[in-house]
Amino acid sequence: MAESLFGYSQDEAVGTPLDDLVAKDDSVRNEALGYTNQVLELERVQVTTKRTCKDGTLVDIELLALPIIVSGESLGFIAIYHDISERIKNEQEILRQKEYFEALFLNSPVAVLTADEQAQVLSWNPMAEKLFGYTQDEAIGKVVDDLVADHPDVREEGLIITKKMMRGERVQATVKRTRKDGSLIDVEVLALPLIVAGEKVGFIVLYVDISELQKAQRQAEAANRAKS
């Protein structure tokens, strides 16, 4: 496995100073020499770092180095290298996706919230603050319908839709919702289950303000009735 990981055959490696094999690159050389001195001084070393392969590439590894002591005498050390390149790659991809989602969430032109399986708000973006009037601090931890369906005219319908969301159903509807000041606002709702690592952990809801559109439609309908 050392041959496979670093690219040197056993014949090439045996008799060569370890750091001349796996720490050729200047970016890791001094650190590697320090760890080698550490373990030769009978200290245990366990770190996540990088080491060099025969072709000059760097590989992400977990290193465990332990002194070899026989009959009280130090004979050298054993070094165990675990290739964690794929794990690091996956972690970086997860971080990239998280940063992308956060940027999308914060800069979304529509109101977005996420809620857990008890319908309690987990996140509340700037457009949700603007649309509904609650700050993020006021909203997080509250039940969704206590914020946006806090009116007798919409409460029952809001609870029905939220139950569908909690069951993991996709919901799309044109409804009214409440603002902090008690006023009603026309919105289009799109709700989707929130899946993390294959497990449903809640739901995400997008609210699009269609008040002006609804107002224009009502005015057009009134004008048509007046003509007829």
Coordinates of C-alpha atoms in Angstrom, one line a residue:
M1 CA 0.0 0.0 0.0
A2 CA 2.9 2.3 0.6
E3 CA 4.1 1.5 -3.0
S4 CA 0.6 2.2 -4.3
L5 CA 0.2 5.5 -2.4
F6 CA 3.6 7.1 -2.9
G7 CA 4.7 5.4 -6.2
Y8 CA 8.1 4.0 -5.0
S9 CA 8.8 0.3 -5.1
Q10 CA 10.1 -1.3 -1.9
D11 CA 13.5 -1.6 -3.5
E12 CA 13.6 2.1 -4.2
A13 CA 12.4 3.1 -0.7
V14 CA 14.4 0.8 1.6
G15 CA 17.5 2.5 2.8
T16 CA 16.4 6.0 1.7
P17 CA 15.6 8.7 4.4
L18 CA 11.8 8.8 4.8
D19 CA 11.4 12.5 4.3
D20 CA 13.4 12.4 1.0
L21 CA 10.6 10.2 -0.3
V22 CA 7.4 11.6 1.1
A23 CA 8.3 15.2 1.9
K24 CA 10.3 16.4 -1.1
D25 CA 8.1 19.5 -1.7
D26 CA 9.2 22.7 0.1
S27 CA 5.6 23.2 1.3
V28 CA 5.8 20.2 3.6
R29 CA 9.5 19.6 4.1
N30 CA 10.1 21.5 7.3
E31 CA 6.9 20.2 8.9
A32 CA 7.8 16.6 8.0
L33 CA 11.3 17.0 9.4
G34 CA 9.8 18.4 12.6
Y35 CA 7.5 15.4 13.0
T36 CA 10.3 13.0 12.3
N37 CA 12.4 14.5 15.1
Q38 CA 9.4 14.4 17.3
V39 CA 8.9 10.7 16.9
L40 CA 12.6 10.0 17.2
E41 CA 12.4 11.7 20.6
L42 CA 9.8 9.1 21.5
E43 CA 6.8 11.2 21.0
R44 CA 3.6 10.0 19.4
V45 CA 2.6 12.0 16.2
Q46 CA -1.0 12.0 14.8
V47 CA -1.8 14.7 12.2
T48 CA -3.8 15.4 9.1
T49 CA -1.4 16.8 6.5
K50 CA 0.0 16.4 2.9
R51 CA 2.9 14.3 1.6
T52 CA 4.6 14.0 -1.8
C53 CA 4.4 11.1 -4.2
K54 CA 7.2 10.0 -6.5
D55 CA 5.7 12.0 -9.4
G56 CA 5.8 15.2 -7.3
T57 CA 2.1 15.4 -6.6
L58 CA 0.8 16.1 -3.1
V59 CA -1.6 13.7 -1.4
D60 CA -3.8 14.4 1.6
I61 CA -3.0 11.9 4.4
E62 CA -3.6 11.1 8.0
L63 CA -0.3 10.2 9.7
L64 CA 0.2 8.1 12.8
A65 CA 3.8 7.7 13.8
L66 CA 4.9 5.8 16.9
P67 CA 8.4 5.0 18.3
I68 CA 9.6 1.4 18.1
I69 CA 11.0 0.4 21.5
V70 CA 12.4 -3.1 22.2
S71 CA 13.8 -4.1 25.6
G72 CA 13.7 -0.4 26.5
E73 CA 15.8 0.6 23.5
S74 CA 14.6 2.9 20.8
L75 CA 15.0 1.3 17.4
G76 CA 13.3 3.8 15.2
F77 CA 9.6 4.3 14.5
I78 CA 6.6 3.1 12.5
A79 CA 4.6 5.5 10.3
I80 CA 1.1 4.7 9.1
Y81 CA -0.3 6.8 6.3
H82 CA -4.0 6.8 5.5
D83 CA -5.0 8.3 2.1
I84 CA -7.8 10.8 2.8
S85 CA -7.8 12.5 -0.6
E86 CA -11.4 11.4 -1.4
R87 CA -12.6 12.5 2.0
I88 CA -11.0 15.9 1.7
K89 CA -12.4 16.2 -1.9
N90 CA -15.9 15.3 -0.6
E91 CA -15.6 17.7 2.3
Q92 CA -14.5 20.5 0.0
E93 CA -17.5 19.8 -2.3
I94 CA -19.9 19.8 0.6
L95 CA -18.4 23.2 1.7
R96 CA -18.7 24.5 -1.8
Q97 CA -22.3 23.5 -2.0
K98 CA -23.0 25.0 1.4
E99 CA -21.4 28.3 0.4
Y100 CA -23.4 28.3 -2.9
F101 CA -26.6 27.6 -1.0
E102 CA -25.9 30.3 1.6
A103 CA -25.2 32.8 -1.2
L104 CA -28.3 31.8 -3.0
F105 CA -30.3 32.0 0.2
L106 CA -29.1 35.4 1.3
N107 CA -29.3 37.0 -2.1
S108 CA -32.6 35.4 -3.3
P109 CA -35.0 37.9 -4.8
V110 CA -37.9 36.0 -3.1
A111 CA -38.6 35.2 0.6
V112 CA -37.1 31.9 1.6
L113 CA -37.3 30.0 4.9
T114 CA -36.4 26.5 6.1
A115 CA -38.2 24.7 8.9
D116 CA -37.6 21.5 10.9
E117 CA -40.1 18.6 11.1
Q118 CA -42.0 20.4 13.8
A119 CA -42.5 23.4 11.4
Q120 CA -40.2 25.6 13.5
V121 CA -38.2 28.1 11.5
L122 CA -34.5 27.3 11.1
S123 CA -33.5 30.1 8.7
W124 CA -35.2 33.2 7.4
N125 CA -33.6 35.2 4.6
P126 CA -33.4 39.0 4.1
M127 CA -36.3 39.0 1.7
A128 CA -38.5 37.1 4.2
E129 CA -37.6 39.9 6.7
K130 CA -38.7 42.5 4.1
L131 CA -41.9 40.6 3.0
F132 CA -43.2 39.6 6.4
G133 CA -41.7 42.2 8.7
Y134 CA -40.0 39.9 11.2
T135 CA -36.3 40.0 11.7
Q136 CA -34.3 36.7 11.5
D137 CA -33.9 36.7 15.3
E138 CA -37.7 37.1 15.7
A139 CA -38.5 34.3 13.3
I140 CA -36.0 31.6 14.1
G141 CA -37.5 29.0 16.5
K142 CA -41.1 30.1 15.9
V143 CA -43.7 27.9 14.3
V144 CA -44.2 29.0 10.6
D145 CA -47.9 29.5 10.9
D146 CA -47.6 31.6 14.0
L147 CA -45.7 34.1 11.8
V148 CA -47.3 34.0 8.4
A149 CA -50.8 32.6 9.0
D150 CA -51.7 34.5 12.2
H151 CA -55.1 35.5 11.0
P152 CA -58.5 33.8 11.2
D153 CA -59.0 34.1 7.5
V154 CA -55.9 32.1 6.6
R155 CA -55.1 30.1 9.8
E156 CA -56.9 26.9 8.9
E157 CA -55.7 26.8 5.3
G158 CA -52.2 27.6 6.5
L159 CA -52.2 24.6 8.9
I160 CA -53.5 22.3 6.2
I161 CA -50.6 23.3 3.9
T162 CA -48.1 23.1 6.6
K163 CA -49.2 19.5 7.5
K164 CA -48.6 18.6 3.8
M165 CA -45.1 20.1 4.0
M166 CA -44.4 18.1 7.2
R167 CA -45.4 14.9 5.4
G168 CA -42.8 15.7 2.8
E169 CA -45.2 16.7 0.0
R170 CA -44.4 19.2 -2.6
V171 CA -46.8 22.2 -2.3
Q172 CA -47.5 25.0 -4.7
A173 CA -50.4 27.4 -4.2
T174 CA -51.5 31.0 -4.5
V175 CA -52.7 32.1 -1.0
K176 CA -52.8 35.0 1.4
R177 CA -50.4 35.3 4.3
T178 CA -50.0 37.6 7.3
R179 CA -47.4 40.2 8.0
K180 CA -46.1 41.3 11.4
D181 CA -48.3 44.4 11.3
G182 CA -51.4 42.1 10.8
S183 CA -52.0 43.0 7.2
L184 CA -52.7 40.3 4.6
I185 CA -50.5 39.8 1.5
D186 CA -51.0 37.8 -1.6
V187 CA -48.2 35.3 -2.2
E188 CA -47.3 32.3 -4.3
V189 CA -46.0 29.5 -2.2
L190 CA -43.6 26.7 -3.2
A191 CA -42.6 24.2 -0.5
L192 CA -40.3 21.3 -0.9
P193 CA -38.9 18.7 1.5
L194 CA -35.5 19.5 2.9
I195 CA -33.2 16.4 2.4
V196 CA -29.8 16.2 4.1
A197 CA -27.6 13.1 3.5
G198 CA -30.7 11.2 2.2
E199 CA -32.8 12.0 5.3
K200 CA -35.8 14.4 5.4
V201 CA -35.1 16.9 8.1
G202 CA -37.8 19.5 7.4
F203 CA -38.8 21.7 4.5
I204 CA -37.9 24.8 2.5
V205 CA -40.5 27.3 1.5
L206 CA -40.3 30.1 -1.1
Y207 CA -42.8 33.0 -1.0
V208 CA -43.3 35.2 -4.0
D209 CA -45.1 38.5 -3.4
I210 CA -47.8 38.8 -6.0
S211 CA -49.8 41.6 -4.4
E212 CA -49.3 44.0 -7.3
L213 CA -50.2 41.3 -9.8
Q214 CA -53.4 40.3 -7.9
K215 CA -54.3 44.0 -7.6
A216 CA -53.9 44.5 -11.3
Q217 CA -56.0 41.5 -12.1
R218 CA -58.8 42.6 -9.8
Q219 CA -58.7 46.1 -11.4
A220 CA -58.9 44.5 -14.8
E221 CA -61.8 42.3 -13.8
A222 CA -63.7 45.2 -12.3
A223 CA -63.1 47.2 -15.5
N224 CA -64.4 44.4 -17.6
R225 CA -67.5 44.1 -15.5
A226 CA -68.1 47.8 -15.7
K227 CA -67.9 47.6 -19.5
S228 CA -70.4 44.8 -19.7

